[in-house]
Short mmCIF file of C-alpha atoms in Angstrom, two decimals:
data_model
loop_
_atom_site.label_atom_id
_atom_site.label_comp_id
_atom_site.label_asym_id
_atom_site.label_seq_id
_atom_site.Cartn_x
_atom_site.Cartn_y
_atom_site.Cartn_z
CA MET A 262 -27.58 1.20 -45.01
CA VAL A 263 -29.48 -0.22 -42.12
CA GLU A 264 -30.69 3.08 -40.90
CA ALA A 265 -32.54 3.57 -44.27
CA LEU A 266 -34.77 0.49 -43.79
CA PRO A 267 -38.29 0.85 -42.73
CA ASN A 268 -38.74 -0.14 -38.97
CA PRO A 269 -40.10 -3.63 -38.81
CA GLU A 270 -37.45 -5.01 -41.17
CA LYS A 271 -34.82 -3.30 -39.11
CA GLU A 272 -36.12 -5.06 -36.15
CA VAL A 273 -36.02 -8.52 -37.85
CA VAL A 274 -32.43 -7.93 -38.84
CA LYS A 275 -31.49 -6.91 -35.22
CA ILE A 276 -33.18 -10.04 -33.95
CA ILE A 277 -31.48 -12.24 -36.53
CA LEU A 278 -28.10 -10.70 -35.81
CA LEU A 279 -28.68 -10.96 -32.02
CA ALA A 280 -29.68 -14.66 -32.34
CA LEU A 281 -26.58 -15.25 -34.42
CA ALA A 282 -24.41 -13.54 -31.89
CA ILE A 283 -26.01 -15.71 -29.06
CA LEU A 284 -25.51 -18.86 -31.10
CA ILE A 285 -21.94 -18.10 -31.76
CA PHE A 286 -21.44 -17.19 -28.15
CA MET A 287 -22.97 -20.50 -26.98
CA GLY A 288 -20.83 -22.38 -29.49
CA VAL A 289 -17.68 -20.86 -28.20
CA ALA A 290 -18.77 -21.26 -24.47
CA ILE A 291 -19.47 -25.02 -25.20
CA VAL A 292 -16.10 -25.57 -26.82
CA LEU A 293 -14.39 -23.71 -23.90
CA PHE A 294 -16.34 -25.78 -21.43
CA PHE A 295 -15.24 -28.91 -23.00
CA TYR A 296 -11.73 -27.80 -23.41
CA PHE A 297 -11.38 -26.98 -19.77
CA SER A 298 -13.19 -30.00 -18.48
CA ARG A 299 -10.79 -32.09 -20.65
CA LYS A 300 -7.87 -30.38 -19.04
CA LYS A 301 -9.22 -31.11 -15.62
CA ILE A 302 -9.92 -34.65 -16.38
CA ILE A 303 -6.37 -35.16 -17.74
CA LYS A 304 -4.89 -33.43 -14.61
CA THR A 305 -6.78 -35.88 -12.38
CA GLN A 306 -5.79 -38.84 -14.37
CA LEU A 307 -2.16 -37.63 -14.13
CA GLU A 308 -2.37 -37.06 -10.36
CA LYS A 309 -3.79 -40.64 -10.04
CA ALA A 310 -0.85 -42.07 -12.22
CA HIS A 311 1.62 -40.11 -10.03
CA LEU A 312 -0.01 -41.51 -6.85
CA GLU A 313 0.23 -45.10 -8.36
CA ILE A 314 3.87 -44.59 -9.16
CA ALA A 315 4.64 -43.15 -5.54
CA TYR A 316 2.86 -46.32 -4.18
CA GLN A 317 5.02 -48.61 -6.45
CA LYS A 318 8.14 -46.82 -5.33
CA GLU A 319 7.15 -47.40 -1.75
CA LEU A 320 6.54 -51.02 -2.44
CA LEU A 321 9.92 -51.33 -4.01
CA GLN A 322 11.58 -49.62 -1.11
CA ALA A 323 9.89 -51.93 1.41
CA THR A 324 11.10 -54.94 -0.76
CA ILE A 325 14.65 -53.63 -0.66
CA LEU A 326 14.49 -52.91 3.02
CA THR A 327 13.30 -56.44 3.72
CA GLN A 328 15.96 -57.97 1.56
CA GLU A 329 18.67 -56.06 3.24
CA GLU A 330 17.31 -57.11 6.74
CA GLU A 331 17.19 -60.72 5.47
CA ARG A 332 20.85 -60.48 4.38
CA LYS A 333 21.81 -59.05 7.81
CA ARG A 334 20.07 -61.87 9.55
CA ILE A 335 21.71 -64.50 7.38
CA ALA A 336 25.14 -62.98 7.93
CA GLN A 337 24.49 -62.99 11.68
CA ASP A 338 23.38 -66.59 11.66
CA LEU A 339 26.35 -67.65 9.56
CA HIS A 340 28.64 -65.84 11.86
CA ASP A 341 27.04 -67.02 15.12
CA ALA A 342 26.31 -70.66 14.22
CA ILE A 343 29.01 -71.58 11.80
CA SER A 344 32.02 -69.29 11.80
CA SER A 345 32.57 -69.31 15.50
CA LYS A 346 32.10 -73.03 15.93
CA LEU A 347 34.53 -73.77 13.11
CA ASN A 348 36.99 -71.71 14.90
CA VAL A 349 36.65 -74.01 17.85
CA VAL A 350 37.18 -76.98 15.53
CA SER A 351 40.36 -75.29 14.00
CA LEU A 352 41.72 -74.64 17.57
CA ASN A 353 41.17 -78.25 18.57
CA ALA A 354 42.73 -79.57 15.45
CA ASN A 355 45.81 -77.45 16.24
CA PHE A 356 46.00 -79.26 19.57
CA LEU A 357 45.81 -82.67 17.78
CA ILE A 358 48.95 -81.93 15.68
CA GLU A 359 51.10 -81.08 18.70
CA LYS A 360 53.75 -83.73 19.44
CA ASP A 361 53.44 -84.45 23.28
CA ILE A 362 49.78 -85.24 23.46
CA THR A 363 48.52 -88.28 25.21
CA LEU A 364 46.18 -90.79 23.53
CA GLU A 365 43.53 -89.88 26.03
CA ASP A 366 43.68 -86.20 25.19
CA THR A 367 43.51 -87.18 21.43
CA HIS A 368 40.30 -89.06 22.15
CA ARG A 369 38.81 -86.25 24.13
CA ILE A 370 39.66 -83.54 21.55
CA GLY A 371 38.49 -85.81 18.75
CA GLU A 372 35.11 -86.28 20.49
CA GLY A 373 34.93 -82.58 21.05
CA ILE A 374 35.60 -81.84 17.40
CA GLN A 375 33.11 -84.42 16.25
CA LYS A 376 30.41 -82.80 18.54
CA VAL A 377 31.09 -79.28 17.36
CA THR A 378 31.05 -80.48 13.76
CA LYS A 379 27.75 -82.21 14.31
CA SER A 380 26.24 -79.03 15.63
CA VAL A 381 27.74 -76.94 12.75
CA LEU A 382 25.97 -79.37 10.39
CA GLU A 383 22.80 -79.11 12.11
CA SER A 384 23.14 -75.21 12.01
CA SER A 385 23.89 -75.08 8.44
CA ARG A 386 20.92 -77.41 7.66
CA ARG A 387 18.77 -75.19 9.69
CA ILE A 388 19.80 -71.98 8.11
CA ALA A 389 19.37 -73.41 4.60
CA HIS A 390 15.85 -74.80 5.75
CA ASP A 391 14.98 -71.33 6.99
CA LEU A 392 15.94 -69.81 3.64
CA LEU A 393 13.94 -72.08 1.54
CA PRO A 394 12.20 -75.16 3.02
CA PRO A 395 13.10 -78.10 0.89
CA THR A 396 9.67 -79.55 1.82
CA LEU A 397 7.87 -76.97 -0.24
CA GLU A 398 9.72 -77.74 -3.40
CA LYS A 399 9.73 -81.58 -2.78
CA PHE A 400 6.41 -82.18 -1.24
CA GLY A 401 4.34 -79.20 -1.98
CA LEU A 402 2.51 -76.47 -0.12
CA LYS A 403 0.31 -78.76 2.00
CA ALA A 404 3.35 -80.66 3.44
CA ALA A 405 5.33 -77.54 3.84
CA LEU A 406 2.57 -75.75 5.79
CA GLU A 407 1.97 -78.85 8.10
CA GLU A 408 5.77 -79.06 8.62
CA LEU A 409 5.65 -75.36 9.66
CA CYS A 410 2.86 -75.94 12.05
CA GLU A 411 4.53 -78.84 13.60
CA GLU A 412 7.65 -76.94 14.11
CA VAL A 413 5.58 -74.13 15.82
CA ASP A 414 3.82 -76.81 17.89
CA ALA A 415 7.05 -78.41 18.87
CA ALA A 416 8.17 -75.22 20.54
CA GLN A 417 5.24 -75.73 22.80
CA ARG A 418 4.70 -72.04 23.27
CA PHE A 419 1.21 -72.23 21.74
CA GLN A 420 -1.73 -74.43 21.30
CA ILE A 421 -2.03 -74.70 17.60
CA GLN A 422 -4.97 -76.05 15.70
CA TYR A 423 -4.57 -76.53 11.89
CA ASN A 424 -6.65 -77.60 9.13
CA ILE A 425 -5.06 -77.55 5.67
CA SER A 426 -6.77 -78.83 2.52
CA TYR A 427 -4.90 -77.97 -0.57
CA PRO A 428 -5.02 -79.90 -3.86
CA GLU A 429 -1.69 -79.81 -5.67
CA GLY A 430 -1.45 -77.29 -8.61
CA VAL A 431 -4.00 -74.84 -7.65
CA LEU A 432 -1.38 -72.12 -7.37
CA SER A 433 1.70 -71.55 -9.39
CA SER A 434 5.01 -72.34 -7.72
CA THR A 435 5.65 -68.59 -7.34
CA ASN A 436 2.30 -68.08 -5.63
CA GLU A 437 2.74 -71.16 -3.44
CA LEU A 438 5.99 -69.59 -2.25
CA HIS A 439 4.11 -66.39 -1.54
CA PHE A 440 1.44 -68.27 0.37
CA PHE A 441 4.13 -70.17 2.38
CA ARG A 442 5.87 -66.82 3.15
CA ILE A 443 2.80 -65.20 4.26
CA VAL A 444 1.95 -68.02 6.68
CA GLN A 445 5.50 -68.00 7.94
CA GLU A 446 5.31 -64.26 8.47
CA LEU A 447 2.02 -64.65 10.29
CA PHE A 448 3.66 -67.10 12.69
CA ASN A 449 6.58 -64.82 13.13
CA ASN A 450 4.47 -61.90 14.04
CA THR A 451 2.54 -63.93 16.58
CA ILE A 452 5.67 -65.32 18.02
CA LYS A 453 7.44 -61.98 18.23
CA HIS A 454 4.75 -59.53 19.21
CA SER A 455 1.51 -61.13 20.32
CA GLU A 456 1.99 -63.08 23.46
CA ALA A 457 -0.78 -65.31 22.17
CA LYS A 458 -1.66 -68.76 23.62
CA ALA A 459 -3.48 -70.26 20.74
CA ILE A 460 -3.39 -70.18 17.05
CA VAL A 461 -5.90 -71.37 14.53
CA LEU A 462 -4.92 -71.93 11.01
CA SER A 463 -7.19 -73.08 8.17
CA LEU A 464 -6.64 -73.43 4.40
CA ARG A 465 -9.65 -74.26 2.47
CA CYS A 466 -10.11 -74.82 -1.24
CA SER A 467 -13.40 -74.72 -2.97
CA GLU A 468 -14.14 -74.92 -6.70
CA ASN A 469 -13.16 -71.34 -7.33
CA LEU A 470 -11.87 -69.98 -4.15
CA LEU A 471 -8.75 -70.66 -2.06
CA SER A 472 -9.20 -69.00 1.44
CA LEU A 473 -6.62 -68.88 4.27
CA GLN A 474 -7.83 -67.99 7.74
CA TYR A 475 -5.42 -67.26 10.56
CA THR A 476 -6.44 -66.30 14.05
CA ASP A 477 -4.50 -65.72 17.25
CA ASP A 478 -5.64 -64.65 20.68
CA GLY A 479 -2.80 -62.39 21.45
CA LYS A 480 -2.72 -58.80 22.65
CA GLY A 481 -3.69 -57.40 19.19
CA PHE A 482 -2.97 -53.99 17.72
CA GLU A 483 -4.42 -51.09 15.86
CA VAL A 484 -4.77 -52.08 12.23
CA VAL A 485 -3.93 -48.68 10.83
CA LYS A 486 -0.75 -48.40 12.88
CA ALA A 487 0.33 -51.95 11.95
CA LYS A 488 -0.10 -51.21 8.22
CA THR A 489 2.23 -48.25 8.17
CA ALA A 490 4.75 -49.64 10.70
CA LYS A 491 7.79 -51.10 8.81
CA GLY A 492 8.78 -53.44 11.70
CA LEU A 493 5.69 -55.48 11.60
CA GLY A 494 5.45 -57.87 8.71
CA MET A 495 1.92 -56.78 7.91
CA SER A 496 2.79 -54.64 4.92
CA GLY A 497 4.95 -57.39 3.51
CA ILE A 498 2.08 -59.87 3.78
CA GLU A 499 -0.28 -57.43 2.14
CA ASN A 500 2.20 -56.76 -0.59
CA ARG A 501 2.56 -60.47 -1.28
CA ALA A 502 -1.22 -60.85 -1.32
CA LEU A 503 -1.38 -57.98 -3.69
CA LEU A 504 1.34 -59.54 -5.94
CA MET A 505 -0.63 -62.73 -6.27
CA ASN A 506 -3.92 -60.90 -6.98
CA ALA A 507 -5.54 -62.00 -3.75
CA GLU A 508 -7.76 -60.22 -1.43
CA PHE A 509 -6.24 -59.38 1.97
CA MET A 510 -8.35 -58.75 5.15
CA LEU A 511 -6.99 -57.82 8.49
CA GLU A 512 -8.96 -57.49 11.63
CA SER A 513 -7.52 -56.62 14.99
CA ALA A 514 -7.77 -54.44 18.00
CA PRO A 515 -5.81 -53.96 21.08
CA GLU A 516 -6.45 -56.80 23.50
CA ALA A 517 -8.52 -58.61 20.97
CA GLY A 518 -6.18 -60.84 19.01
CA MET A 519 -5.86 -60.82 15.33
CA ARG A 520 -7.56 -62.38 12.43
CA VAL A 521 -6.21 -62.33 8.95
CA GLU A 522 -8.12 -63.74 5.89
CA ILE A 523 -6.71 -64.18 2.40
CA LYS A 524 -8.95 -64.92 -0.46
CA TYR A 525 -7.61 -65.98 -3.82
CA GLN A 526 -9.87 -66.46 -6.83
CA ARG A 527 -8.76 -69.62 -8.50
CA ASN A 528 -9.80 -68.68 -12.05
CA ASN A 529 -7.34 -65.64 -11.92
CA GLU A 530 -4.33 -67.92 -11.97
CA HIS A 531 -2.09 -67.09 -14.98
CA MET B 10 -15.66 -2.95 -44.46
CA GLY B 11 -17.57 -4.18 -47.41
CA GLU B 12 -14.35 -4.53 -49.61
CA ILE B 13 -12.71 -6.52 -46.91
CA ILE B 14 -15.74 -8.83 -46.87
CA ASP B 15 -15.59 -9.16 -50.63
CA VAL B 16 -11.86 -10.04 -50.38
CA ILE B 17 -12.52 -12.62 -47.70
CA SER B 18 -15.37 -13.97 -49.84
CA ASP B 19 -12.98 -14.49 -52.68
CA VAL B 20 -10.46 -16.01 -50.43
CA THR B 21 -12.94 -18.61 -49.09
CA VAL B 22 -13.87 -19.66 -52.73
CA TYR B 23 -10.23 -20.15 -53.67
CA GLY B 24 -9.29 -21.37 -50.20
CA SER B 25 -11.81 -24.16 -50.40
CA ALA B 26 -10.21 -25.31 -53.63
CA ALA B 27 -6.75 -25.03 -51.91
CA LEU B 28 -7.88 -26.98 -48.93
CA ALA B 29 -9.45 -29.70 -51.09
CA PHE B 30 -6.08 -29.95 -52.84
CA ILE B 31 -3.97 -30.18 -49.79
CA TYR B 32 -6.08 -32.72 -48.21
CA LEU B 33 -6.12 -34.86 -51.37
CA ILE B 34 -2.34 -35.24 -51.15
CA GLY B 35 -2.75 -37.66 -48.17
CA PHE B 36 -5.92 -39.20 -49.43
CA ASN B 37 -4.50 -42.75 -49.65
CA ARG B 38 -2.29 -42.39 -46.55
CA PHE B 39 -4.85 -41.86 -43.87
CA ASP B 40 -8.08 -43.42 -42.37
CA LYS B 41 -11.52 -43.44 -43.70
CA ALA B 42 -12.61 -40.46 -41.73
CA TYR B 43 -9.93 -38.41 -43.50
CA LYS B 44 -11.12 -39.65 -46.78
CA PHE B 45 -14.77 -38.64 -46.25
CA PHE B 46 -13.60 -35.23 -45.03
CA THR B 47 -11.54 -34.79 -48.09
CA LEU B 48 -14.60 -35.73 -50.24
CA TYR B 49 -16.60 -33.19 -48.43
CA LEU B 50 -13.94 -30.48 -49.11
CA LEU B 51 -13.79 -31.57 -52.72
CA THR B 52 -17.65 -31.21 -52.99
CA ILE B 53 -17.65 -27.79 -51.47
CA ALA B 54 -14.76 -26.60 -53.73
CA VAL B 55 -16.52 -27.88 -56.79
CA ILE B 56 -19.83 -26.11 -55.83
CA GLN B 57 -18.03 -22.84 -54.77
CA LEU B 58 -16.15 -22.67 -57.97
CA GLY B 59 -19.21 -23.81 -59.92
CA MET B 60 -21.19 -20.94 -58.37
CA LYS B 61 -18.47 -18.54 -59.37
CA ALA B 62 -18.38 -19.83 -62.99
CA TRP B 63 -22.22 -19.72 -63.18
CA LYS B 64 -22.23 -16.20 -62.06
CA TRP B 65 -19.76 -15.37 -65.02
CA TYR B 66 -21.55 -17.24 -67.78
CA PHE B 67 -25.27 -16.98 -66.68
CA GLU B 68 -25.36 -13.56 -65.07
CA GLY B 69 -28.54 -13.13 -63.16
CA GLN B 70 -29.97 -16.73 -63.38
CA SER B 71 -30.67 -18.56 -60.31
CA ASN B 72 -27.93 -20.98 -59.08
CA LEU B 73 -30.11 -22.31 -56.32
CA PHE B 74 -30.11 -25.88 -57.77
CA LEU B 75 -26.47 -25.98 -56.71
CA PHE B 76 -27.76 -25.44 -53.17
CA PHE B 77 -29.57 -28.79 -53.32
CA TYR B 78 -26.29 -30.68 -54.01
CA PHE B 79 -24.45 -28.52 -51.35
CA PHE B 80 -26.65 -29.47 -48.40
CA THR B 81 -27.36 -33.11 -49.37
CA LEU B 82 -23.69 -33.99 -50.17
CA GLN B 83 -22.50 -32.06 -47.12
CA PHE B 84 -24.86 -34.01 -44.96
CA LEU B 85 -23.78 -37.26 -46.75
CA TRP B 86 -20.05 -36.76 -46.31
CA ILE B 87 -20.03 -35.45 -42.86
CA SER B 88 -22.40 -38.00 -41.62
CA LEU B 89 -20.04 -40.63 -42.89
CA PHE B 90 -17.12 -38.72 -41.49
CA TYR B 91 -18.71 -38.66 -38.00
CA LYS B 92 -19.75 -42.36 -38.35
CA GLU B 93 -16.15 -43.19 -38.67
CA LEU B 94 -15.14 -41.15 -35.56
CA LEU B 95 -18.08 -42.03 -33.36
CA LYS B 96 -18.79 -45.57 -34.62
CA PHE B 97 -22.47 -45.58 -33.82
CA LYS B 98 -24.61 -47.92 -35.83
CA LEU B 99 -27.69 -45.61 -35.52
CA MET B 100 -26.00 -42.90 -37.60
CA GLY B 101 -26.17 -45.00 -40.74
CA TYR B 102 -29.98 -45.45 -40.22
CA LEU B 103 -30.26 -41.75 -39.52
CA LEU B 104 -28.51 -41.03 -42.70
CA ILE B 105 -30.76 -43.19 -44.81
CA GLY B 106 -33.83 -41.79 -42.95
CA VAL B 107 -33.08 -38.17 -43.60
CA PHE B 108 -32.37 -38.96 -47.31
CA VAL B 109 -35.79 -40.62 -47.46
CA LEU B 110 -37.40 -37.56 -45.98
CA ILE B 111 -35.57 -35.28 -48.38
CA GLY B 112 -36.75 -37.52 -51.24
CA ILE B 113 -40.36 -37.33 -50.26
CA GLN B 114 -40.00 -33.60 -49.82
CA TYR B 115 -38.82 -33.28 -53.42
CA TRP B 116 -41.31 -35.86 -54.66
CA LEU B 117 -44.22 -33.87 -53.29
CA ASP B 118 -42.87 -30.63 -54.61
CA PRO B 119 -40.43 -31.06 -57.57
CA GLY B 120 -40.23 -27.25 -57.97
CA LEU B 121 -38.42 -27.04 -54.71
CA TYR B 122 -35.17 -28.17 -56.69
CA LEU B 123 -34.99 -24.61 -58.11
CA ARG B 124 -35.94 -22.96 -54.78
CA TYR B 125 -34.48 -22.53 -51.41
CA ASN B 126 -35.08 -25.32 -48.80
CA PRO B 127 -34.77 -24.04 -45.42
CA LEU B 128 -36.31 -27.23 -43.75
CA GLY B 129 -33.71 -29.50 -45.55
CA ILE B 130 -30.66 -27.43 -44.71
CA SER B 131 -31.74 -26.77 -40.96
CA MET B 132 -32.59 -30.50 -40.36
CA THR B 133 -29.39 -31.78 -41.75
CA GLN B 134 -27.12 -29.26 -40.16
CA MET B 135 -28.77 -29.61 -36.72
CA ILE B 136 -28.00 -33.38 -36.88
CA LEU B 137 -24.50 -32.53 -37.75
CA VAL B 138 -24.26 -30.15 -34.70
CA VAL B 139 -25.48 -32.97 -32.46
CA TYR B 140 -22.68 -35.22 -33.94
CA SER B 141 -20.04 -32.75 -33.28
CA LEU B 142 -21.22 -32.26 -29.70
CA LEU B 143 -21.12 -35.96 -29.22
CA TYR B 144 -17.62 -36.10 -30.64
CA LEU B 145 -16.47 -33.14 -28.37
CA TYR B 146 -17.77 -35.34 -25.44
CA ARG B 147 -15.99 -38.31 -26.58
CA ASN B 148 -12.79 -36.17 -26.70
CA LEU B 149 -13.09 -35.42 -23.06
CA THR B 150 -11.13 -38.44 -22.03
CA GLU B 151 -9.22 -39.54 -25.18
CA ARG B 152 -7.45 -37.59 -27.96
CA GLY B 153 -9.12 -38.18 -31.25
CA ASN B 154 -8.36 -36.87 -34.68
CA PHE B 155 -9.94 -33.88 -36.12
CA TYR B 156 -10.40 -31.95 -32.73
CA LEU B 157 -9.96 -28.50 -34.42
CA VAL B 158 -12.20 -29.44 -37.42
CA ASN B 159 -14.91 -30.58 -34.97
CA ILE B 160 -14.81 -27.35 -33.12
CA GLY B 161 -15.09 -25.54 -36.55
CA PHE B 162 -18.09 -27.70 -37.42
CA LEU B 163 -19.83 -27.00 -34.13
CA ILE B 164 -19.56 -23.24 -34.48
CA TYR B 165 -19.96 -23.12 -38.21
CA PHE B 166 -22.95 -25.35 -38.46
CA SER B 167 -24.94 -23.91 -35.47
CA SER B 168 -24.55 -20.34 -36.70
CA SER B 169 -25.00 -20.99 -40.45
CA THR B 170 -28.06 -23.02 -39.79
CA LEU B 171 -29.68 -19.82 -38.52
CA ILE B 172 -28.39 -17.94 -41.42
CA PHE B 173 -29.46 -20.36 -44.09
CA THR B 174 -32.82 -20.55 -42.40
CA ALA B 175 -33.29 -16.84 -42.31
CA GLY B 176 -31.89 -16.71 -45.78
CA ASN B 177 -35.29 -17.40 -47.24
CA LEU B 178 -36.20 -13.78 -46.42
CA ALA B 179 -33.57 -12.78 -49.02
CA PHE B 180 -35.85 -14.27 -51.67
CA ASP B 181 -38.82 -12.48 -50.42
CA ASP B 182 -39.27 -9.57 -53.00
CA ASP B 183 -40.70 -7.33 -50.36
CA PHE B 184 -37.52 -7.66 -48.38
CA VAL B 185 -34.56 -5.32 -49.07
CA LYS B 186 -31.68 -7.07 -50.50
CA SER B 187 -29.21 -5.26 -48.05
CA ILE B 188 -30.53 -7.38 -45.02
CA SER B 189 -29.68 -10.61 -46.77
CA TRP B 190 -26.32 -9.31 -47.59
CA ILE B 191 -25.64 -8.70 -44.08
CA LEU B 192 -26.32 -12.29 -43.33
CA VAL B 193 -24.16 -13.55 -46.23
CA LYS B 194 -21.34 -11.42 -45.00
CA VAL B 195 -21.53 -12.79 -41.42
CA ASN B 196 -21.59 -16.29 -43.00
CA VAL B 197 -18.46 -15.50 -45.08
CA VAL B 198 -16.60 -14.46 -41.99
CA ILE B 199 -17.61 -17.52 -40.01
CA TYR B 200 -16.81 -19.78 -42.87
CA PHE B 201 -13.45 -18.12 -43.23
CA ILE B 202 -12.64 -18.89 -39.50
CA PHE B 203 -13.75 -22.39 -40.13
CA GLN B 204 -11.33 -22.74 -43.12
CA ILE B 205 -8.48 -21.55 -41.00
CA LEU B 206 -9.33 -24.21 -38.44
CA ILE B 207 -9.24 -26.84 -41.18
CA PHE B 208 -5.94 -25.60 -42.41
CA VAL B 209 -4.42 -25.67 -38.97
CA GLU B 210 -5.63 -29.13 -38.53
CA TRP B 211 -3.98 -30.14 -41.71
CA TRP B 212 -0.83 -28.36 -40.67
CA LYS B 213 -0.61 -29.94 -37.39
CA HIS B 214 -1.59 -33.53 -38.10
CA TYR B 215 -1.64 -34.31 -41.83
CA ARG B 216 1.09 -32.42 -43.42
CA ILE B 217 3.47 -34.99 -44.63
CA PRO B 218 7.15 -34.19 -43.60
CA LYS B 219 9.68 -34.50 -46.35
CA LYS B 220 11.40 -37.36 -44.51
CA ARG B 221 8.39 -39.49 -44.80
CA LEU B 222 7.87 -38.69 -48.49
CA SER B 223 11.43 -39.86 -49.36
CA LYS B 224 10.78 -43.27 -47.74
#
C-alpha cells in the first residue's frame, strides 16, 4: 500500500511512524527507569531496616549481658557478706546450747554473735542500697546524686567537685533512674579504670535543657575502642541516654582524661 | 494483518464497554479516584458504542462532534482522577483554565465543533502525560493505587497525542486515506494494550472476592 504513494507523502508517513516509535520507546524507557529506581530505593530502605533491627538486637544482647553480670555480682555479694557470716552465727549459737559452758564463755560468744549480726545487717543494708538507693525514691534525684558524690568523696581516693541543680519533676521517674545509673556508671568507670585524681560533676537545668557534665583527669582511652568494648560501661551509658532521647557526647584520649556530656531537651518529656 | 487489526478494533470497542461494566461493580465500594476512573471508562464506552451505532445508521456522515465530547470529558475525568491521587490544589485551577481556553476556542470558531481539533486534544493529553509522570514519581517511595493504569496512561497518551495531532492529515483531501489508516491501526493496537493493563489492574486489586460479597 505504502509503496504506491507518491514520495513526499511516503516520507511524512515514515517520519510520523518513526516519531511514534520513538515516543513509545521513550515511554517504555521512562516506565522501566521508574520501576528499577523504585526497586533500588525499596532495597536500600530494607537494608536500613535490617541494620536497625541488628542494632536493636545488639542492644538487647548488651542489656541481657549486663543483667546477668549484675545477678552474678549480687549472688557473690550475698554469698560473701551474708551467708558466710550467718554460718559463723549459727556455729556460735551451737556453742551456746552446749551444757558445760561457763558464763564467761556465754558472754564472749554472745558478744561475738552480736558483732557478726551487726555486720550482716550492715552488709544487707549496703547491698539493698546498691541495688536501688532509697534516697532516689524518697528524696529525689538531686539528693541521690549528692549522696553518691559524698560516698565517693568519703572514700578519699579523689578530689571531687560537684554542683547539682535539679528542680523536681523535670524528668519522669524512669528517666531519673536512667540519669542516676549513668552517673553511677561514670563513677564506677573512673574508680575502676582511670587512676584519676579529680572528678568534676555538674548538672545544670535551664528552661529547656538539662545538661550533665562529667570530667575526670585519669589516663583516658580511645573513644572508638571504648564504645565497642563490652567491659567498659560506655555502651551501657550511651544506651541509657538513647533510651531517654538524650544527646550523648564522649571526649577522651589516652593520657588526657575523659569528658562526658549528656544533653536532654526538656520539651521531649513524655 | 489488516484483518487482525479489524478484530482488535472490534475487541477494543466491546472491551471498553466490558471494562466500564466490571469497574461499575465496585463503584460504591472504592475511593473517589476509582469513581472518576470508572466515569472515564463509562464515557469512553458510550462514545465508542455511539460511534459504532452512528456508523450503522448514518453511514458516511461525519461523527466528529463525538470527538469533542471524547477529549473534553476524558480531560475532565482523568484530571479529577489524578487530582485525587496527587492532591495538588493547582490541578483544579488548571482544569478550569483549560476548559476556559477550550470555551474561547469554540466561541471564536463555532464550526470547530464539527471539525477535528488537534490543539485541544494535544494540549489536554500533554497535561495528562505530565500528571502521569508526577504520579510515577510519587510511586517511587510509596505504593499507590492504579500503578498499572498510570503506566498505561503514560504510554497511551504520549503516543496517541502524536497520532491525534497527525490525524488532521487524514481530513486533508489531498492526502491518501491509507496513511491515516496506518495511524488509526497503530492507535488501536496501543489502545488495546492499554485496555489489557486496565483489566489487569482490576483483576489484581479491585476484583471483589466471593467471600467479601457474601458478607
